[in-house]
Amino acid sequence: GQIVAEQLDPCIDLKPDLISLCAGGNDVLRPGGDPDKIADILDNAVAKLTDTGATLLLFTGPDIRDTPVLGSIRGKVAIYNENVRTVAARHDAIVADMWALQELHQSQMWAPDRLHFSPAGHQRIAAMALDSLNVAHPLDTEIVPAVDERSWREARKEDLQWAREHLAPWVLRRLRHQSSGDGITPKRPSATPFAQTKPNDSLGAGDSAK
Protein backbone atom coordinates (compact mmCIF):
# COMPACT_ATOMS: atom_id res chain seq x y z
CA GLY A 1 0.00 0.00 0.00
CA GLN A 2 2.80 2.44 0.79
CA ILE A 3 4.48 1.72 -2.53
CA VAL A 4 1.26 2.40 -4.42
CA ALA A 5 0.56 5.58 -2.45
CA GLU A 6 4.06 7.05 -2.42
CA GLN A 7 6.13 5.62 -5.25
CA LEU A 8 3.93 4.83 -8.23
CA ASP A 9 3.29 8.34 -9.52
CA PRO A 10 6.91 9.54 -9.05
CA CYS A 11 8.04 6.42 -10.90
CA ILE A 12 5.70 7.11 -13.81
CA ASP A 13 6.82 10.75 -13.94
CA LEU A 14 10.37 9.56 -14.66
CA LYS A 15 9.20 8.03 -17.96
CA PRO A 16 11.30 4.91 -17.24
CA ASP A 17 12.51 2.26 -19.67
CA LEU A 18 12.70 -0.37 -16.93
CA ILE A 19 10.69 -0.75 -13.72
CA SER A 20 11.57 -3.37 -11.12
CA LEU A 21 9.03 -4.13 -8.42
CA CYS A 22 9.75 -6.27 -5.38
CA ALA A 23 6.78 -5.88 -3.05
CA GLY A 24 4.30 -7.66 -0.82
CA GLY A 25 6.70 -9.79 1.18
CA ASN A 26 6.32 -7.94 4.47
CA ASP A 27 2.53 -7.90 4.05
CA VAL A 28 2.45 -11.67 3.51
CA LEU A 29 4.56 -12.24 6.63
CA ARG A 30 2.33 -10.16 8.89
CA PRO A 31 -0.30 -12.00 10.96
CA GLY A 32 -3.47 -12.25 8.89
CA GLY A 33 -1.71 -11.29 5.68
CA ASP A 34 -3.80 -12.54 2.76
CA PRO A 35 -1.62 -13.38 -0.29
CA ASP A 36 -4.62 -13.08 -2.63
CA LYS A 37 -5.68 -9.62 -1.45
CA ILE A 38 -2.07 -8.43 -1.56
CA ALA A 39 -1.76 -9.75 -5.11
CA ASP A 40 -4.85 -7.75 -6.10
CA ILE A 41 -3.05 -4.56 -5.00
CA LEU A 42 0.01 -5.66 -7.00
CA ASP A 43 -2.12 -6.38 -10.06
CA ASN A 44 -3.68 -2.91 -10.01
CA ALA A 45 -0.27 -1.29 -9.60
CA VAL A 46 1.28 -3.28 -12.44
CA ALA A 47 -1.67 -2.46 -14.69
CA LYS A 48 -0.97 1.24 -14.14
CA LEU A 49 2.77 0.80 -14.71
CA THR A 50 2.16 -1.14 -17.92
CA ASP A 51 0.78 2.01 -19.52
CA THR A 52 4.28 3.55 -19.33
CA GLY A 53 5.54 1.13 -21.97
CA ALA A 54 8.49 0.26 -19.74
CA THR A 55 9.83 -3.26 -19.31
CA LEU A 56 8.48 -4.60 -16.01
CA LEU A 57 10.47 -6.90 -13.73
CA LEU A 58 8.53 -8.54 -10.88
CA PHE A 59 10.22 -10.44 -8.05
CA THR A 60 8.89 -13.50 -6.29
CA GLY A 61 9.70 -14.10 -2.65
CA PRO A 62 12.49 -16.46 -1.59
CA ASP A 63 11.92 -19.98 -0.30
CA ILE A 64 11.95 -19.57 3.50
CA ARG A 65 11.86 -23.32 4.10
CA ASP A 66 14.86 -23.36 6.46
CA THR A 67 14.17 -20.03 8.17
CA PRO A 68 13.24 -20.39 11.86
CA VAL A 69 9.61 -19.45 12.65
CA LEU A 70 9.04 -17.86 9.21
CA GLY A 71 9.33 -21.29 7.62
CA SER A 72 5.91 -22.08 9.08
CA ILE A 73 4.25 -19.67 6.63
CA ARG A 74 6.12 -20.98 3.61
CA GLY A 75 2.80 -21.95 2.03
CA LYS A 76 1.54 -18.35 2.07
CA VAL A 77 4.71 -17.19 0.33
CA ALA A 78 4.29 -19.92 -2.30
CA ILE A 79 0.68 -18.83 -2.96
CA TYR A 80 1.76 -15.20 -3.29
CA ASN A 81 4.53 -16.19 -5.69
CA GLU A 82 2.05 -18.00 -7.93
CA ASN A 83 -0.06 -14.85 -7.89
CA VAL A 84 3.00 -12.80 -8.87
CA ARG A 85 3.59 -15.11 -11.84
CA THR A 86 -0.07 -14.77 -12.83
CA VAL A 87 0.14 -10.97 -12.68
CA ALA A 88 3.34 -11.06 -14.73
CA ALA A 89 1.74 -13.24 -17.40
CA ARG A 90 -1.33 -10.99 -17.54
CA HIS A 91 0.73 -7.85 -18.10
CA ASP A 92 3.62 -9.31 -20.11
CA ALA A 93 6.12 -8.67 -17.31
CA ILE A 94 9.37 -10.54 -16.65
CA VAL A 95 9.69 -12.63 -13.49
CA ALA A 96 12.84 -12.53 -11.36
CA ASP A 97 12.39 -15.78 -9.45
CA MET A 98 14.06 -15.68 -6.04
CA TRP A 99 12.20 -18.84 -5.02
CA ALA A 100 14.23 -20.78 -7.60
CA LEU A 101 17.58 -19.59 -6.22
CA GLN A 102 18.73 -22.64 -4.30
CA GLU A 103 21.83 -20.71 -3.22
CA LEU A 104 19.64 -18.65 -0.90
CA HIS A 105 19.36 -21.71 1.34
CA GLN A 106 22.98 -21.08 2.35
CA SER A 107 23.43 -19.28 5.67
CA GLN A 108 25.96 -16.80 4.25
CA MET A 109 23.25 -15.43 1.97
CA TRP A 110 21.42 -13.95 4.97
CA ALA A 111 22.16 -11.10 7.36
CA PRO A 112 22.55 -11.82 11.09
CA ASP A 113 18.84 -11.06 11.64
CA ARG A 114 17.96 -13.98 9.30
CA LEU A 115 15.23 -11.77 7.85
CA HIS A 116 17.20 -9.76 5.29
CA PHE A 117 19.87 -10.71 2.78
CA SER A 118 23.60 -10.27 3.26
CA PRO A 119 25.75 -8.43 0.67
CA ALA A 120 26.52 -11.82 -0.90
CA GLY A 121 22.81 -12.61 -1.06
CA HIS A 122 22.01 -9.28 -2.67
CA GLN A 123 24.74 -9.81 -5.28
CA ARG A 124 23.38 -13.24 -6.17
CA ILE A 125 19.87 -11.80 -6.54
CA ALA A 126 21.20 -8.92 -8.64
CA ALA A 127 22.89 -11.41 -10.97
CA MET A 128 19.65 -13.39 -11.24
CA ALA A 129 17.72 -10.22 -12.09
CA LEU A 130 20.21 -9.35 -14.83
CA ASP A 131 20.00 -12.90 -16.16
CA SER A 132 16.20 -12.59 -16.23
CA LEU A 133 16.57 -9.46 -18.36
CA ASN A 134 19.14 -11.20 -20.58
CA VAL A 135 21.75 -8.59 -19.66
CA ALA A 136 25.40 -9.67 -19.63
CA HIS A 137 27.25 -8.96 -16.39
CA PRO A 138 30.52 -9.79 -14.61
CA LEU A 139 28.94 -10.70 -11.26
CA ASP A 140 30.26 -13.88 -9.69
CA THR A 141 27.44 -16.37 -9.13
CA GLU A 142 29.50 -19.23 -7.69
CA ILE A 143 28.56 -19.84 -4.07
CA VAL A 144 30.75 -22.08 -1.94
CA PRO A 145 28.55 -23.71 0.73
CA ALA A 146 29.59 -22.76 4.26
CA VAL A 147 30.49 -25.65 6.53
CA ASP A 148 28.66 -25.50 9.85
CA GLU A 149 31.18 -26.63 12.43
CA ARG A 150 29.11 -25.63 15.45
CA SER A 151 28.04 -28.18 18.03
CA TRP A 152 24.35 -28.69 18.67
CA ARG A 153 24.66 -26.76 21.92
CA GLU A 154 26.45 -23.84 20.21
CA ALA A 155 23.82 -23.69 17.49
CA ARG A 156 20.95 -23.61 20.00
CA LYS A 157 22.72 -20.90 22.01
CA GLU A 158 22.99 -18.76 18.88
CA ASP A 159 19.31 -19.44 18.10
CA LEU A 160 18.31 -18.14 21.53
CA GLN A 161 20.46 -15.05 21.10
CA TRP A 162 18.93 -14.44 17.67
CA ALA A 163 15.43 -14.82 19.09
CA ARG A 164 16.12 -12.18 21.76
CA GLU A 165 17.87 -9.69 19.50
CA HIS A 166 15.91 -10.03 16.27
CA LEU A 167 12.85 -12.28 16.39
CA ALA A 168 11.12 -10.83 19.49
CA PRO A 169 11.42 -7.19 18.27
CA TRP A 170 10.20 -8.26 14.82
CA VAL A 171 7.12 -9.98 16.28
CA LEU A 172 6.32 -6.94 18.43
CA ARG A 173 6.54 -4.64 15.40
CA ARG A 174 4.21 -6.91 13.45
CA LEU A 175 1.67 -6.92 16.27
CA ARG A 176 1.86 -3.13 16.53
CA HIS A 177 1.67 -2.73 12.74
CA GLN A 178 5.05 -1.01 12.80
CA SER A 179 7.99 -1.22 10.43
CA SER A 180 11.69 -1.13 11.20
CA GLY A 181 11.85 1.64 8.60
CA ASP A 182 9.38 3.92 10.35
CA GLY A 183 10.92 7.31 11.05
CA ILE A 184 13.96 6.61 8.85
CA THR A 185 14.43 8.96 5.92
CA PRO A 186 15.67 7.62 2.56
CA LYS A 187 19.27 8.14 1.52
CA ARG A 188 18.13 9.50 -1.84
CA PRO A 189 14.58 10.85 -1.33
CA SER A 190 14.34 12.35 -4.82
CA ALA A 191 14.76 10.47 -8.06
CA THR A 192 17.83 12.12 -9.54
CA PRO A 193 20.53 10.87 -11.92
CA PHE A 194 23.11 8.69 -10.22
CA ALA A 195 26.75 8.97 -11.29
CA GLN A 196 29.65 7.16 -9.71
CA THR A 197 32.94 9.02 -9.92
CA LYS A 198 35.99 7.03 -10.87
CA PRO A 199 39.35 7.34 -9.13
CA ASN A 200 41.70 9.84 -10.78
CA ASP A 201 44.49 7.63 -12.06
CA SER A 202 46.61 10.68 -12.92
CA LEU A 203 47.11 11.61 -9.27
CA GLY A 204 50.45 10.78 -7.75
CA ALA A 205 51.35 9.79 -4.23
CA GLY A 206 50.42 12.50 -1.79
CA ASP A 207 48.14 14.26 -4.30
CA SER A 208 44.46 14.77 -3.61
CA ALA A 209 41.44 15.68 -5.67
CA LYS A 210 39.08 18.42 -4.57
mmCIF file of C-alpha atoms in Angstrom:
data_model
loop_
_atom_site.group_PDB
_atom_site.id
_atom_site.type_symbol
_atom_site.label_atom_id
_atom_site.label_comp_id
_atom_site.label_asym_id
_atom_site.label_seq_id
_atom_site.Cartn_x
_atom_site.Cartn_y
_atom_site.Cartn_z
ATOM 1 C CA GLY A 1 0.000 0.000 0.000
ATOM 2 C CA GLN A 2 2.804 2.440 0.786
ATOM 3 C CA ILE A 3 4.481 1.719 -2.528
ATOM 4 C CA VAL A 4 1.258 2.399 -4.415
ATOM 5 C CA ALA A 5 0.562 5.579 -2.450
ATOM 6 C CA GLU A 6 4.060 7.051 -2.416
ATOM 7 C CA GLN A 7 6.134 5.625 -5.254
ATOM 8 C CA LEU A 8 3.926 4.827 -8.231
ATOM 9 C CA ASP A 9 3.291 8.337 -9.524
ATOM 10 C CA PRO A 10 6.908 9.543 -9.052
ATOM 11 C CA CYS A 11 8.038 6.422 -10.902
ATOM 12 C CA ILE A 12 5.705 7.106 -13.814
ATOM 13 C CA ASP A 13 6.818 10.748 -13.943
ATOM 14 C CA LEU A 14 10.369 9.560 -14.655
ATOM 15 C CA LYS A 15 9.202 8.025 -17.958
ATOM 16 C CA PRO A 16 11.296 4.907 -17.245
ATOM 17 C CA ASP A 17 12.508 2.265 -19.674
ATOM 18 C CA LEU A 18 12.701 -0.373 -16.929
ATOM 19 C CA ILE A 19 10.689 -0.750 -13.721
ATOM 20 C CA SER A 20 11.566 -3.373 -11.116
ATOM 21 C CA LEU A 21 9.027 -4.133 -8.422
ATOM 22 C CA CYS A 22 9.746 -6.274 -5.378
ATOM 23 C CA ALA A 23 6.778 -5.875 -3.048
ATOM 24 C CA GLY A 24 4.298 -7.661 -0.820
ATOM 25 C CA GLY A 25 6.699 -9.791 1.175
ATOM 26 C CA ASN A 26 6.318 -7.936 4.468
ATOM 27 C CA ASP A 27 2.532 -7.902 4.048
ATOM 28 C CA VAL A 28 2.448 -11.672 3.511
ATOM 29 C CA LEU A 29 4.563 -12.244 6.630
ATOM 30 C CA ARG A 30 2.328 -10.165 8.887
ATOM 31 C CA PRO A 31 -0.300 -12.003 10.961
ATOM 32 C CA GLY A 32 -3.473 -12.250 8.894
ATOM 33 C CA GLY A 33 -1.707 -11.288 5.678
ATOM 34 C CA ASP A 34 -3.796 -12.540 2.755
ATOM 35 C CA PRO A 35 -1.624 -13.375 -0.288
ATOM 36 C CA ASP A 36 -4.617 -13.081 -2.629
ATOM 37 C CA LYS A 37 -5.678 -9.618 -1.447
ATOM 38 C CA ILE A 38 -2.070 -8.428 -1.558
ATOM 39 C CA ALA A 39 -1.757 -9.752 -5.107
ATOM 40 C CA ASP A 40 -4.847 -7.749 -6.102
ATOM 41 C CA ILE A 41 -3.049 -4.564 -4.996
ATOM 42 C CA LEU A 42 0.006 -5.660 -7.001
ATOM 43 C CA ASP A 43 -2.117 -6.383 -10.058
ATOM 44 C CA ASN A 44 -3.677 -2.911 -10.010
ATOM 45 C CA ALA A 45 -0.268 -1.285 -9.603
ATOM 46 C CA VAL A 46 1.279 -3.281 -12.437
ATOM 47 C CA ALA A 47 -1.674 -2.458 -14.689
ATOM 48 C CA LYS A 48 -0.968 1.240 -14.141
ATOM 49 C CA LEU A 49 2.769 0.796 -14.713
ATOM 50 C CA THR A 50 2.158 -1.143 -17.924
ATOM 51 C CA ASP A 51 0.778 2.006 -19.520
ATOM 52 C CA THR A 52 4.276 3.555 -19.332
ATOM 53 C CA GLY A 53 5.535 1.133 -21.970
ATOM 54 C CA ALA A 54 8.490 0.258 -19.744
ATOM 55 C CA THR A 55 9.831 -3.263 -19.310
ATOM 56 C CA LEU A 56 8.478 -4.597 -16.008
ATOM 57 C CA LEU A 57 10.470 -6.900 -13.734
ATOM 58 C CA LEU A 58 8.528 -8.542 -10.883
ATOM 59 C CA PHE A 59 10.222 -10.435 -8.054
ATOM 60 C CA THR A 60 8.888 -13.504 -6.294
ATOM 61 C CA GLY A 61 9.695 -14.099 -2.652
ATOM 62 C CA PRO A 62 12.488 -16.463 -1.593
ATOM 63 C CA ASP A 63 11.922 -19.977 -0.301
ATOM 64 C CA ILE A 64 11.954 -19.574 3.501
ATOM 65 C CA ARG A 65 11.855 -23.323 4.101
ATOM 66 C CA ASP A 66 14.860 -23.357 6.456
ATOM 67 C CA THR A 67 14.167 -20.027 8.175
ATOM 68 C CA PRO A 68 13.240 -20.390 11.861
ATOM 69 C CA VAL A 69 9.612 -19.453 12.646
ATOM 70 C CA LEU A 70 9.040 -17.862 9.207
ATOM 71 C CA GLY A 71 9.328 -21.295 7.616
ATOM 72 C CA SER A 72 5.905 -22.081 9.078
ATOM 73 C CA ILE A 73 4.250 -19.668 6.626
ATOM 74 C CA ARG A 74 6.119 -20.978 3.608
ATOM 75 C CA GLY A 75 2.802 -21.950 2.029
ATOM 76 C CA LYS A 76 1.542 -18.349 2.075
ATOM 77 C CA VAL A 77 4.706 -17.191 0.326
ATOM 78 C CA ALA A 78 4.286 -19.924 -2.298
ATOM 79 C CA ILE A 79 0.680 -18.827 -2.956
ATOM 80 C CA TYR A 80 1.762 -15.202 -3.293
ATOM 81 C CA ASN A 81 4.532 -16.194 -5.695
ATOM 82 C CA GLU A 82 2.049 -17.998 -7.929
ATOM 83 C CA ASN A 83 -0.062 -14.846 -7.893
ATOM 84 C CA VAL A 84 2.998 -12.796 -8.874
ATOM 85 C CA ARG A 85 3.589 -15.111 -11.839
ATOM 86 C CA THR A 86 -0.068 -14.773 -12.833
ATOM 87 C CA VAL A 87 0.142 -10.974 -12.678
ATOM 88 C CA ALA A 88 3.343 -11.061 -14.727
ATOM 89 C CA ALA A 89 1.736 -13.241 -17.400
ATOM 90 C CA ARG A 90 -1.327 -10.993 -17.543
ATOM 91 C CA HIS A 91 0.728 -7.849 -18.104
ATOM 92 C CA ASP A 92 3.620 -9.311 -20.106
ATOM 93 C CA ALA A 93 6.118 -8.674 -17.308
ATOM 94 C CA ILE A 94 9.370 -10.540 -16.653
ATOM 95 C CA VAL A 95 9.690 -12.630 -13.493
ATOM 96 C CA ALA A 96 12.838 -12.530 -11.355
ATOM 97 C CA ASP A 97 12.390 -15.776 -9.454
ATOM 98 C CA MET A 98 14.056 -15.679 -6.040
ATOM 99 C CA TRP A 99 12.198 -18.840 -5.023
ATOM 100 C CA ALA A 100 14.225 -20.777 -7.600
ATOM 101 C CA LEU A 101 17.583 -19.587 -6.223
ATOM 102 C CA GLN A 102 18.735 -22.645 -4.295
ATOM 103 C CA GLU A 103 21.832 -20.711 -3.220
ATOM 104 C CA LEU A 104 19.642 -18.648 -0.903
ATOM 105 C CA HIS A 105 19.362 -21.710 1.341
ATOM 106 C CA GLN A 106 22.982 -21.084 2.352
ATOM 107 C CA SER A 107 23.430 -19.277 5.666
ATOM 108 C CA GLN A 108 25.959 -16.797 4.246
ATOM 109 C CA MET A 109 23.246 -15.428 1.968
ATOM 110 C CA TRP A 110 21.416 -13.953 4.966
ATOM 111 C CA ALA A 111 22.164 -11.101 7.359
ATOM 112 C CA PRO A 112 22.547 -11.823 11.095
ATOM 113 C CA ASP A 113 18.842 -11.055 11.645
ATOM 114 C CA ARG A 114 17.963 -13.980 9.299
ATOM 115 C CA LEU A 115 15.228 -11.771 7.846
ATOM 116 C CA HIS A 116 17.200 -9.760 5.289
ATOM 117 C CA PHE A 117 19.865 -10.712 2.782
ATOM 118 C CA SER A 118 23.598 -10.268 3.261
ATOM 119 C CA PRO A 119 25.746 -8.426 0.672
ATOM 120 C CA ALA A 120 26.516 -11.816 -0.897
ATOM 121 C CA GLY A 121 22.810 -12.611 -1.057
ATOM 122 C CA HIS A 122 22.010 -9.278 -2.665
ATOM 123 C CA GLN A 123 24.742 -9.808 -5.276
ATOM 124 C CA ARG A 124 23.385 -13.237 -6.171
ATOM 125 C CA ILE A 125 19.866 -11.803 -6.539
ATOM 126 C CA ALA A 126 21.202 -8.918 -8.641
ATOM 127 C CA ALA A 127 22.891 -11.413 -10.966
ATOM 128 C CA MET A 128 19.652 -13.394 -11.240
ATOM 129 C CA ALA A 129 17.722 -10.216 -12.089
ATOM 130 C CA LEU A 130 20.206 -9.346 -14.829
ATOM 131 C CA ASP A 131 20.001 -12.896 -16.165
ATOM 132 C CA SER A 132 16.197 -12.594 -16.235
ATOM 133 C CA LEU A 133 16.568 -9.458 -18.356
ATOM 134 C CA ASN A 134 19.136 -11.199 -20.585
ATOM 135 C CA VAL A 135 21.751 -8.590 -19.660
ATOM 136 C CA ALA A 136 25.397 -9.670 -19.632
ATOM 137 C CA HIS A 137 27.245 -8.962 -16.387
ATOM 138 C CA PRO A 138 30.520 -9.787 -14.606
ATOM 139 C CA LEU A 139 28.940 -10.698 -11.261
ATOM 140 C CA ASP A 140 30.264 -13.883 -9.693
ATOM 141 C CA THR A 141 27.438 -16.374 -9.126
ATOM 142 C CA GLU A 142 29.498 -19.227 -7.689
ATOM 143 C CA ILE A 143 28.562 -19.838 -4.073
ATOM 144 C CA VAL A 144 30.750 -22.084 -1.936
ATOM 145 C CA PRO A 145 28.551 -23.713 0.733
ATOM 146 C CA ALA A 146 29.593 -22.761 4.258
ATOM 147 C CA VAL A 147 30.491 -25.655 6.528
ATOM 148 C CA ASP A 148 28.661 -25.497 9.852
ATOM 149 C CA GLU A 149 31.181 -26.633 12.433
ATOM 150 C CA ARG A 150 29.111 -25.630 15.454
ATOM 151 C CA SER A 151 28.043 -28.180 18.026
ATOM 152 C CA TRP A 152 24.345 -28.691 18.666
ATOM 153 C CA ARG A 153 24.662 -26.759 21.924
ATOM 154 C CA GLU A 154 26.447 -23.845 20.208
ATOM 155 C CA ALA A 155 23.815 -23.688 17.487
ATOM 156 C CA ARG A 156 20.946 -23.608 20.000
ATOM 157 C CA LYS A 157 22.722 -20.900 22.007
ATOM 158 C CA GLU A 158 22.987 -18.760 18.877
ATOM 159 C CA ASP A 159 19.311 -19.444 18.100
ATOM 160 C CA LEU A 160 18.308 -18.145 21.535
ATOM 161 C CA GLN A 161 20.457 -15.047 21.098
ATOM 162 C CA TRP A 162 18.931 -14.436 17.667
ATOM 163 C CA ALA A 163 15.428 -14.816 19.093
ATOM 164 C CA ARG A 164 16.118 -12.181 21.762
ATOM 165 C CA GLU A 165 17.874 -9.686 19.499
ATOM 166 C CA HIS A 166 15.913 -10.027 16.269
ATOM 167 C CA LEU A 167 12.848 -12.276 16.395
ATOM 168 C CA ALA A 168 11.125 -10.828 19.486
ATOM 169 C CA PRO A 169 11.416 -7.190 18.269
ATOM 170 C CA TRP A 170 10.200 -8.258 14.823
ATOM 171 C CA VAL A 171 7.125 -9.983 16.284
ATOM 172 C CA LEU A 172 6.322 -6.939 18.429
ATOM 173 C CA ARG A 173 6.541 -4.642 15.400
ATOM 174 C CA ARG A 174 4.207 -6.909 13.445
ATOM 175 C CA LEU A 175 1.665 -6.918 16.271
ATOM 176 C CA ARG A 176 1.863 -3.130 16.530
ATOM 177 C CA HIS A 177 1.673 -2.729 12.738
ATOM 178 C CA GLN A 178 5.054 -1.006 12.799
ATOM 179 C CA SER A 179 7.988 -1.215 10.427
ATOM 180 C CA SER A 180 11.686 -1.126 11.197
ATOM 181 C CA GLY A 181 11.854 1.643 8.598
ATOM 182 C CA ASP A 182 9.375 3.915 10.351
ATOM 183 C CA GLY A 183 10.916 7.307 11.049
ATOM 184 C CA ILE A 184 13.957 6.613 8.852
ATOM 185 C CA THR A 185 14.425 8.964 5.922
ATOM 186 C CA PRO A 186 15.668 7.622 2.565
ATOM 187 C CA LYS A 187 19.270 8.136 1.515
ATOM 188 C CA ARG A 188 18.127 9.502 -1.840
ATOM 189 C CA PRO A 189 14.584 10.850 -1.332
ATOM 190 C CA SER A 190 14.336 12.348 -4.820
ATOM 191 C CA ALA A 191 14.755 10.472 -8.058
ATOM 192 C CA THR A 192 17.829 12.123 -9.542
ATOM 193 C CA PRO A 193 20.533 10.870 -11.920
ATOM 194 C CA PHE A 194 23.112 8.692 -10.221
ATOM 195 C CA ALA A 195 26.746 8.967 -11.294
ATOM 196 C CA GLN A 196 29.647 7.157 -9.714
ATOM 197 C CA THR A 197 32.940 9.020 -9.918
ATOM 198 C CA LYS A 198 35.989 7.031 -10.871
ATOM 199 C CA PRO A 199 39.352 7.339 -9.125
ATOM 200 C CA ASN A 200 41.695 9.840 -10.783
ATOM 201 C CA ASP A 201 44.495 7.630 -12.058
ATOM 202 C CA SER A 202 46.607 10.683 -12.923
ATOM 203 C CA LEU A 203 47.108 11.607 -9.269
ATOM 204 C CA GLY A 204 50.454 10.781 -7.754
ATOM 205 C CA ALA A 205 51.345 9.785 -4.230
ATOM 206 C CA GLY A 206 50.422 12.505 -1.794
ATOM 207 C CA ASP A 207 48.138 14.264 -4.305
ATOM 208 C CA SER A 208 44.458 14.767 -3.605
ATOM 209 C CA ALA A 209 41.437 15.677 -5.669
ATOM 210 C CA LYS A 210 39.079 18.415 -4.571
#
